[in-house]
């Protein structure tokens, strides 16, 4: 593994980088300097200049110009360019994965895994570039042909979150590109350096293929840039990942101008542990789901709904497993849990613990902030477990931290009701070897989430399936399956090749002589 300095050099990250780019990174005009500090050790990685409104407009104008040419490139040719991007990501996987880990705080293996997701979605998009199928339909009128086709939308605005600083952007960008769109990316201001590294990597590929500047744009800014994008009629689609609060603001702004949005928002994910579960398998899924990325995944396991007959046994397994967790520098592969993203996240974690206790929660594994040797950044906390009642207010909210709530149930119907009785609806799982329980959970009257798993946890998703959730999770879908349709507009076409003009439904319109 390279040193952080070697990693930054290999990704062409200098101490000073700038806010916006329509190809190669270019300079801002004196906006506020924004430094990115690693939650791992508190050190400054590099800095950026927050973009101004005029710079935002420059980027949008350049993207609009690029779209005119990019949309005319055959889709398989666009796919070939995305294939080359995937290959370039393969060559930079180690360095980029290390930077993801260092800037965000997730484990090194998760950092590598995030870059692998980028590679996988590029592979998926390459195949998709030859499968943007429409339908041929039968016309009721003689000598008419009717069909539908799909066209690109134009500019796709992508607002990404800190917890997956590059992967979720790539889910959107790779599909949008092969569909013929251009992309403007506003990364989280908490993780701008990984975005700059990605722009450095992909801009070389676009340049080598003589692609016009503006097909892939980067703009680093604060909340103001997100608001400009959400209200901009020149951006027909905005894909936003983040909190439910943020998503509601984006959705309202985009909806007010009748634009399209893909919203991937909060999750409050549960696993049901039935009497028929393989408890050893369940334990792995539950612990990784709860503590992976220090509880900062939208798919993090936040609630365990455990049958009363196995509750005490499984609780004992959890306590033992948590006692074996190693917390520390995520670049050390022997550690299981890294830091939270910043000290604000630590404060939210501590307040959630206090609220849980005030409501009557009993902590069987105590939490708290870690101080002293190796934890100088102030961002390290202890994963904790609380016994609660399902109706506690704090249990129905999403806390982006490694706090796991456990509760009892007596019937599968009760378990599903508890699982569904929260505002969020992203991911869910059941641990059971009983076919009837599994099918009941997957039925229309079962889990109300966008993702429902059997004998795997809530956390982690393969790019082959559409990713997203219901209710306050936003209803969006990204990545696999037919999620590509969200990045295109559908057009129905009818061609009359007869010598007459028959009307539909047998209507007669006689103009006489």
Coordinates of C-alpha atoms in Angstrom, one line a residue, residues 61-507:
X61 CA -23.4 26.2 -20.7
X62 CA -20.4 24.1 -21.6
X63 CA -22.4 20.9 -20.7
X64 CA -25.3 22.0 -22.9
X65 CA -22.9 22.6 -25.9
X66 CA -21.3 19.2 -25.4
X67 CA -24.7 17.5 -25.3
X68 CA -25.4 18.6 -28.9
X69 CA -22.4 16.5 -30.1
X70 CA -22.4 13.7 -27.6
X71 CA -26.1 12.7 -28.2
X72 CA -25.3 12.1 -31.9
X73 CA -22.5 9.6 -31.1
X74 CA -23.8 6.0 -31.6
X75 CA -24.7 4.4 -28.3
X76 CA -22.2 1.5 -28.8
X77 CA -19.4 4.1 -29.4
X78 CA -20.4 5.9 -26.1
X79 CA -20.3 2.4 -24.5
X80 CA -16.8 1.9 -25.8
X81 CA -15.6 5.1 -24.1
X82 CA -17.2 4.0 -20.9
X83 CA -15.4 0.7 -21.2
X84 CA -12.1 2.6 -21.4
X85 CA -13.1 4.5 -18.2
X86 CA -13.7 1.1 -16.5
X87 CA -10.2 0.0 -17.5
X88 CA -8.7 3.2 -16.2
X89 CA -10.5 2.7 -12.9
X90 CA -9.0 -0.8 -12.7
X91 CA -5.5 0.6 -13.1
X92 CA -6.2 3.2 -10.4
X93 CA -8.2 0.9 -8.0
X94 CA -5.6 0.7 -5.3
X95 CA -4.8 4.4 -5.1
X96 CA -8.4 5.6 -5.5
X97 CA -9.7 3.0 -3.0
X98 CA -7.1 4.2 -0.5
X99 CA -8.1 7.8 -1.0
X100 CA -11.8 6.9 -0.5
X101 CA -10.9 5.2 2.8
X102 CA -8.7 8.1 3.9
X103 CA -11.1 10.9 3.0
X104 CA -14.3 9.3 4.1
X105 CA -13.1 7.0 6.9
X106 CA -14.5 3.6 5.7
X107 CA -12.3 0.5 5.9
X108 CA -9.7 0.0 3.2
X109 CA -11.5 -3.1 1.9
X110 CA -14.7 -1.1 1.7
X111 CA -12.8 1.6 -0.2
X112 CA -11.5 -0.9 -2.7
X113 CA -15.1 -2.3 -2.9
X114 CA -16.5 1.1 -3.7
X115 CA -14.1 1.5 -6.7
X116 CA -15.0 -2.1 -7.8
X117 CA -18.6 -0.9 -7.9
X118 CA -17.5 1.8 -10.3
X119 CA -15.8 -0.7 -12.5
X120 CA -18.8 -3.1 -12.4
X121 CA -21.3 -0.3 -13.4
X122 CA -19.0 0.6 -16.3
X123 CA -19.1 -3.1 -17.4
X124 CA -22.9 -3.1 -17.0
X125 CA -23.2 0.2 -19.0
X126 CA -21.1 -1.2 -21.9
X127 CA -23.5 -4.0 -22.4
X128 CA -26.4 -1.7 -22.0
X129 CA -25.2 0.6 -24.8
X130 CA -26.3 -2.1 -27.2
X131 CA -29.6 -2.8 -25.5
X132 CA -31.5 0.5 -25.3
X133 CA -34.5 -1.3 -26.7
X134 CA -37.9 0.2 -27.7
X135 CA -41.0 -1.7 -28.7
X136 CA -42.9 -2.3 -32.0
X137 CA -46.7 -2.2 -31.5
X138 CA -49.5 -3.2 -33.8
X139 CA -51.5 -0.3 -35.2
X140 CA -55.3 -0.6 -35.7
X141 CA -54.9 1.4 -38.9
X142 CA -53.9 -0.4 -42.1
X143 CA -50.5 0.3 -43.5
X144 CA -49.3 2.0 -40.4
X145 CA -46.3 1.1 -38.3
X146 CA -46.2 2.1 -34.6
X147 CA -43.2 1.9 -32.3
X148 CA -41.5 3.6 -29.4
X149 CA -37.9 4.8 -28.9
X150 CA -35.9 6.4 -26.2
X151 CA -33.9 9.6 -26.4
X152 CA -31.5 11.2 -24.0
X153 CA -32.7 14.0 -21.7
X154 CA -29.7 16.4 -21.9
X155 CA -27.9 17.5 -18.7
X156 CA -28.1 15.1 -15.7
X157 CA -27.3 16.8 -12.4
X158 CA -25.8 14.4 -9.8
X159 CA -25.6 15.4 -6.1
X160 CA -23.7 12.7 -4.2
X161 CA -23.3 12.1 -0.5
X162 CA -20.1 11.7 1.6
X163 CA -20.7 8.0 2.6
X164 CA -20.2 6.7 -1.0
X165 CA -18.1 9.5 -2.4
X166 CA -17.6 8.0 -5.9
X167 CA -19.7 4.8 -6.4
X168 CA -23.2 6.3 -6.4
X169 CA -22.0 9.1 -8.8
X170 CA -20.7 6.4 -11.1
X171 CA -24.1 4.5 -11.0
X172 CA -25.7 7.6 -12.4
X173 CA -22.9 8.8 -14.7
X174 CA -22.1 5.5 -16.5
X175 CA -25.8 4.9 -17.4
X176 CA -26.4 8.6 -18.2
X177 CA -23.4 8.7 -20.6
X178 CA -24.4 5.6 -22.6
X179 CA -27.9 6.9 -22.8
X180 CA -26.5 10.0 -24.5
X181 CA -26.6 12.5 -21.6
X182 CA -23.9 14.7 -20.2
X183 CA -23.4 14.9 -16.5
X184 CA -22.7 17.7 -14.0
X185 CA -21.5 16.4 -10.6
X186 CA -21.8 18.2 -7.3
X187 CA -20.0 15.9 -4.8
X188 CA -20.4 16.3 -1.1
X189 CA -18.3 19.2 0.3
X190 CA -17.1 16.7 2.9
X191 CA -15.4 14.5 0.3
X192 CA -14.4 16.7 -2.6
X193 CA -10.9 15.3 -3.2
X194 CA -12.0 11.8 -4.3
X195 CA -14.3 13.6 -6.8
X196 CA -11.3 15.6 -8.2
X197 CA -9.3 12.3 -8.4
X198 CA -12.1 10.7 -10.5
X199 CA -12.3 13.8 -12.7
X200 CA -8.5 13.5 -13.3
X201 CA -8.9 9.8 -14.3
X202 CA -11.9 10.1 -16.6
X203 CA -10.9 13.4 -18.3
X204 CA -7.9 11.6 -19.8
X205 CA -10.2 9.0 -21.4
X206 CA -12.6 11.6 -22.8
X207 CA -9.7 13.7 -24.1
X208 CA -8.0 10.6 -25.8
X209 CA -11.3 10.0 -27.6
X210 CA -11.7 13.6 -28.7
X211 CA -14.9 14.0 -26.7
X212 CA -16.0 17.6 -26.3
X213 CA -15.4 19.2 -22.9
X214 CA -18.6 19.2 -20.9
X215 CA -19.6 15.6 -21.2
X216 CA -18.4 15.1 -17.7
X217 CA -18.4 18.2 -15.5
X218 CA -17.4 18.6 -11.8
X219 CA -18.5 21.5 -9.6
X220 CA -17.5 21.7 -6.0
X221 CA -19.7 23.9 -3.9
X222 CA -21.9 24.2 -0.9
X223 CA -25.7 24.0 -0.5
X224 CA -26.1 27.0 -2.8
X225 CA -24.9 25.0 -5.8
X226 CA -27.3 22.2 -5.1
X227 CA -30.1 24.8 -4.9
X228 CA -29.1 26.4 -8.3
X229 CA -29.1 22.9 -9.9
X230 CA -32.4 21.9 -8.4
X231 CA -34.1 25.1 -9.7
X232 CA -32.4 25.1 -13.1
X233 CA -34.7 24.4 -16.1
X234 CA -31.6 23.6 -18.2
X235 CA -31.1 20.4 -16.0
X236 CA -34.0 18.1 -16.8
X237 CA -33.0 15.4 -14.4
X238 CA -31.4 15.8 -10.9
X239 CA -30.3 12.6 -9.1
X240 CA -29.7 13.4 -5.4
X241 CA -28.4 11.1 -2.7
X242 CA -28.5 12.2 1.0
X243 CA -30.8 12.9 3.9
X244 CA -34.6 12.9 3.7
X245 CA -34.6 16.6 4.6
X246 CA -32.3 17.4 1.7
X247 CA -34.2 15.2 -0.7
X248 CA -37.5 16.8 0.1
X249 CA -36.0 20.2 -0.7
X250 CA -34.5 18.9 -4.0
X251 CA -37.7 17.1 -4.9
X252 CA -39.9 20.2 -4.3
X253 CA -37.7 22.5 -6.3
X254 CA -37.3 20.1 -9.2
X255 CA -41.0 19.2 -9.1
X256 CA -42.1 22.9 -9.1
X257 CA -40.5 23.3 -12.6
X258 CA -41.9 19.9 -13.7
X259 CA -38.4 18.4 -13.9
X260 CA -37.5 14.8 -13.1
X261 CA -35.7 13.6 -10.0
X262 CA -34.1 10.4 -8.7
X263 CA -34.0 10.5 -4.9
X264 CA -32.0 8.1 -2.8
X265 CA -32.6 9.2 0.8
X266 CA -32.7 7.9 4.3
X267 CA -32.9 4.3 5.5
X268 CA -33.9 2.7 8.8
X269 CA -33.3 -0.8 7.9
X270 CA -34.3 -3.9 9.9
X271 CA -33.5 -7.6 10.0
X272 CA -36.0 -10.1 11.3
X273 CA -34.5 -13.0 13.1
X274 CA -36.9 -15.9 13.2
X275 CA -36.8 -19.2 15.3
X276 CA -35.9 -20.9 12.0
X277 CA -32.8 -18.8 11.3
X278 CA -29.3 -20.1 11.1
X279 CA -28.0 -17.9 13.9
X280 CA -24.4 -18.1 12.9
X281 CA -25.2 -16.8 9.4
X282 CA -27.5 -14.2 10.8
X283 CA -24.8 -12.9 13.2
X284 CA -22.4 -12.1 10.3
X285 CA -25.0 -10.2 8.4
X286 CA -26.3 -8.3 11.4
X287 CA -22.8 -7.3 12.7
X288 CA -21.4 -6.2 9.4
X289 CA -24.7 -4.4 8.5
X290 CA -24.6 -2.5 11.8
X291 CA -20.9 -1.5 12.0
X292 CA -19.7 -1.4 8.4
X293 CA -18.7 2.1 7.4
X294 CA -19.2 2.9 11.0
X295 CA -23.0 2.8 10.6
X296 CA -22.9 5.5 7.8
X297 CA -24.5 3.5 5.0
X298 CA -28.0 4.3 3.9
X299 CA -28.4 0.5 4.0
X300 CA -26.9 0.1 7.5
X301 CA -28.8 -2.3 9.8
X302 CA -30.3 -0.1 12.5
X303 CA -32.9 -2.5 14.0
X304 CA -33.0 -6.2 14.8
X305 CA -36.4 -7.7 15.3
X306 CA -35.8 -11.0 17.1
X307 CA -38.2 -13.7 17.9
X308 CA -38.7 -14.1 21.7
X309 CA -37.7 -17.8 21.6
X310 CA -34.2 -17.0 20.3
X311 CA -33.8 -13.5 21.7
X312 CA -31.5 -14.3 24.6
X313 CA -29.3 -16.6 22.6
X314 CA -28.8 -14.1 19.8
X315 CA -28.3 -11.2 22.2
X316 CA -25.5 -13.2 23.8
X317 CA -23.9 -13.8 20.4
X318 CA -24.1 -10.1 19.6
X319 CA -22.5 -9.0 22.8
X320 CA -19.6 -11.5 22.2
X321 CA -19.2 -10.4 18.6
X322 CA -19.1 -6.7 19.6
X323 CA -16.4 -7.4 22.2
X324 CA -14.2 -8.6 19.4
X325 CA -14.5 -5.5 17.2
X326 CA -11.4 -3.6 16.5
X327 CA -11.7 0.1 16.1
X328 CA -9.0 2.2 14.6
X329 CA -7.3 3.5 11.4
X330 CA -9.3 2.1 8.5
X331 CA -6.2 1.8 6.4
X332 CA -5.1 -1.0 8.7
X333 CA -7.0 -4.0 7.4
X334 CA -7.0 -5.6 10.8
X335 CA -9.5 -3.0 12.1
X336 CA -13.2 -3.5 11.6
X337 CA -14.5 0.0 12.3
X338 CA -13.1 3.4 11.3
X339 CA -14.2 6.9 12.3
X340 CA -17.3 8.9 11.7
X341 CA -17.0 11.5 9.0
X342 CA -16.5 14.5 11.3
X343 CA -17.1 15.8 14.8
X344 CA -20.6 16.9 14.0
X345 CA -21.5 13.3 13.3
X346 CA -20.0 12.4 16.6
X347 CA -22.3 14.9 18.4
X348 CA -25.3 13.5 16.6
X349 CA -24.3 10.0 17.7
X350 CA -24.0 11.1 21.4
X351 CA -27.3 12.9 21.3
X352 CA -29.0 9.8 19.9
X353 CA -27.6 7.7 22.7
X354 CA -28.9 10.2 25.3
X355 CA -32.3 10.3 23.7
X356 CA -32.5 6.5 23.6
X357 CA -31.7 6.3 27.3
X358 CA -34.2 9.1 28.1
X359 CA -37.0 7.0 26.4
X360 CA -36.1 4.0 28.4
X361 CA -33.6 2.2 26.2
X362 CA -31.2 -0.2 28.0
X363 CA -27.6 -0.4 26.5
X364 CA -26.3 -3.9 26.6
X365 CA -23.1 -2.7 24.8
X366 CA -22.2 0.8 25.8
X367 CA -21.3 3.5 23.4
X368 CA -19.2 6.6 23.7
X369 CA -16.5 8.7 22.0
X370 CA -12.9 7.4 21.9
X371 CA -10.1 9.6 22.9
X372 CA -6.3 9.3 23.3
X373 CA -3.8 7.3 21.3
X374 CA -4.8 6.8 17.7
X375 CA -8.1 8.6 18.0
X376 CA -6.8 12.2 17.9
X377 CA -9.1 13.3 15.1
X378 CA -12.0 13.2 17.5
X379 CA -14.1 11.2 15.1
X380 CA -13.9 7.6 16.6
X381 CA -16.8 6.2 18.5
X382 CA -17.8 2.8 20.0
X383 CA -20.5 0.7 18.2
X384 CA -23.2 0.1 20.7
X385 CA -26.4 -1.9 21.1
X386 CA -29.6 -0.9 23.0
X387 CA -32.7 -2.9 24.0
X388 CA -35.7 -0.9 23.0
X389 CA -39.4 -0.9 22.3
X390 CA -40.4 -0.5 18.7
X391 CA -42.4 2.6 19.3
X392 CA -39.6 4.7 20.7
X393 CA -39.3 7.9 18.7
X394 CA -35.5 7.6 18.3
X395 CA -35.9 4.1 16.9
X396 CA -38.1 5.5 14.1
X397 CA -35.5 8.0 13.0
X398 CA -32.3 7.4 11.1
X399 CA -29.1 8.1 13.0
X400 CA -26.0 7.9 10.7
X401 CA -23.9 6.1 13.3
X402 CA -23.2 2.6 14.7
X403 CA -26.1 2.4 17.1
X404 CA -28.1 -0.9 16.8
X405 CA -31.6 -1.3 18.4
X406 CA -32.8 -4.7 19.3
X407 CA -36.4 -5.7 20.1
X408 CA -38.6 -8.8 20.5
X409 CA -41.6 -10.1 18.5
X410 CA -43.9 -13.1 18.9
X411 CA -45.5 -13.7 15.4
X412 CA -44.2 -13.1 11.9
X413 CA -47.1 -10.8 11.3
X414 CA -46.0 -8.7 14.2
X415 CA -42.4 -8.7 13.1
X416 CA -43.4 -7.4 9.6
X417 CA -45.6 -4.7 11.1
X418 CA -42.7 -3.5 13.3
X419 CA -40.4 -3.6 10.3
X420 CA -42.7 -1.5 8.2
X421 CA -43.8 0.9 11.0
X422 CA -41.1 3.6 10.2
X423 CA -41.1 6.5 7.7
X424 CA -38.2 5.0 5.7
X425 CA -38.4 2.2 3.3
X426 CA -35.0 1.3 1.8
X427 CA -33.6 -2.1 2.8
X428 CA -34.9 -5.0 4.8
X429 CA -34.0 -8.7 5.5
X430 CA -35.3 -11.8 7.1
X431 CA -33.2 -14.6 8.5
X432 CA -35.0 -17.9 8.2
X433 CA -34.8 -21.4 6.7
X434 CA -38.6 -21.6 6.6
X435 CA -40.0 -21.2 3.1
X436 CA -43.3 -19.9 4.3
X437 CA -41.8 -17.2 6.4
X438 CA -39.5 -16.1 3.6
X439 CA -42.3 -16.0 1.0
X440 CA -44.6 -14.2 3.5
X441 CA -41.9 -11.5 4.0
X442 CA -41.4 -11.1 0.2
X443 CA -45.2 -11.0 -0.6
X444 CA -47.1 -7.8 -1.3
X445 CA -48.3 -7.9 2.3
X446 CA -44.7 -8.3 3.5
X447 CA -41.8 -5.8 3.5
X448 CA -42.6 -2.4 2.2
X449 CA -39.0 -1.6 1.3
X450 CA -37.4 -1.3 -2.1
X451 CA -35.0 -4.0 -1.2
X452 CA -36.0 -7.2 0.7
X453 CA -33.5 -10.0 1.3
X454 CA -33.6 -13.5 2.7
X455 CA -30.6 -14.8 4.6
X456 CA -28.3 -11.9 3.7
X457 CA -28.2 -8.6 5.5
X458 CA -29.5 -5.2 4.6
X459 CA -26.2 -3.7 3.7
X460 CA -24.5 -4.0 0.3
X461 CA -26.1 -4.2 -3.2
X462 CA -25.0 -5.7 -6.5
X463 CA -25.1 -3.4 -9.5
X464 CA -27.3 -5.8 -11.5
X465 CA -30.4 -4.9 -9.5
X466 CA -32.1 -1.5 -9.4
X467 CA -31.2 0.2 -6.1
X468 CA -33.6 2.4 -4.2
X469 CA -36.5 2.5 -1.7
X470 CA -40.0 3.7 -0.9
X471 CA -41.7 6.2 1.4
X472 CA -39.2 8.8 2.8
X473 CA -36.4 7.0 1.0
X474 CA -37.6 8.9 -2.1
X475 CA -38.8 6.2 -4.5
X476 CA -35.8 6.5 -6.8
X477 CA -34.0 3.7 -8.6
X478 CA -30.4 3.6 -9.8
X479 CA -27.9 1.1 -11.2
X480 CA -29.1 -2.1 -12.7
X481 CA -32.3 -3.7 -14.2
X482 CA -34.1 -1.1 -16.3
X483 CA -33.1 1.9 -14.2
X484 CA -31.6 3.3 -17.4
X485 CA -35.1 4.4 -18.5
X486 CA -35.0 7.2 -15.8
X487 CA -32.2 8.9 -17.8
X488 CA -34.2 9.0 -21.1
X489 CA -37.4 10.2 -22.5
X490 CA -39.9 7.9 -24.2
X491 CA -41.2 8.8 -27.6
X492 CA -44.1 7.0 -29.5
X493 CA -43.9 7.1 -33.3
X494 CA -46.5 6.2 -35.9
X495 CA -45.6 6.0 -39.6
X496 CA -48.3 6.0 -42.3
X497 CA -47.1 4.4 -45.5
X498 CA -50.5 4.2 -47.2
X499 CA -52.1 6.6 -49.7
X500 CA -54.9 7.6 -47.3
X501 CA -55.1 9.1 -43.8
X502 CA -57.4 6.8 -41.7
X503 CA -58.1 8.1 -38.2
X504 CA -57.9 6.1 -35.0
X505 CA -61.0 4.6 -33.4
X506 CA -62.7 4.6 -36.9
X507 CA -63.4 8.3 -36.8

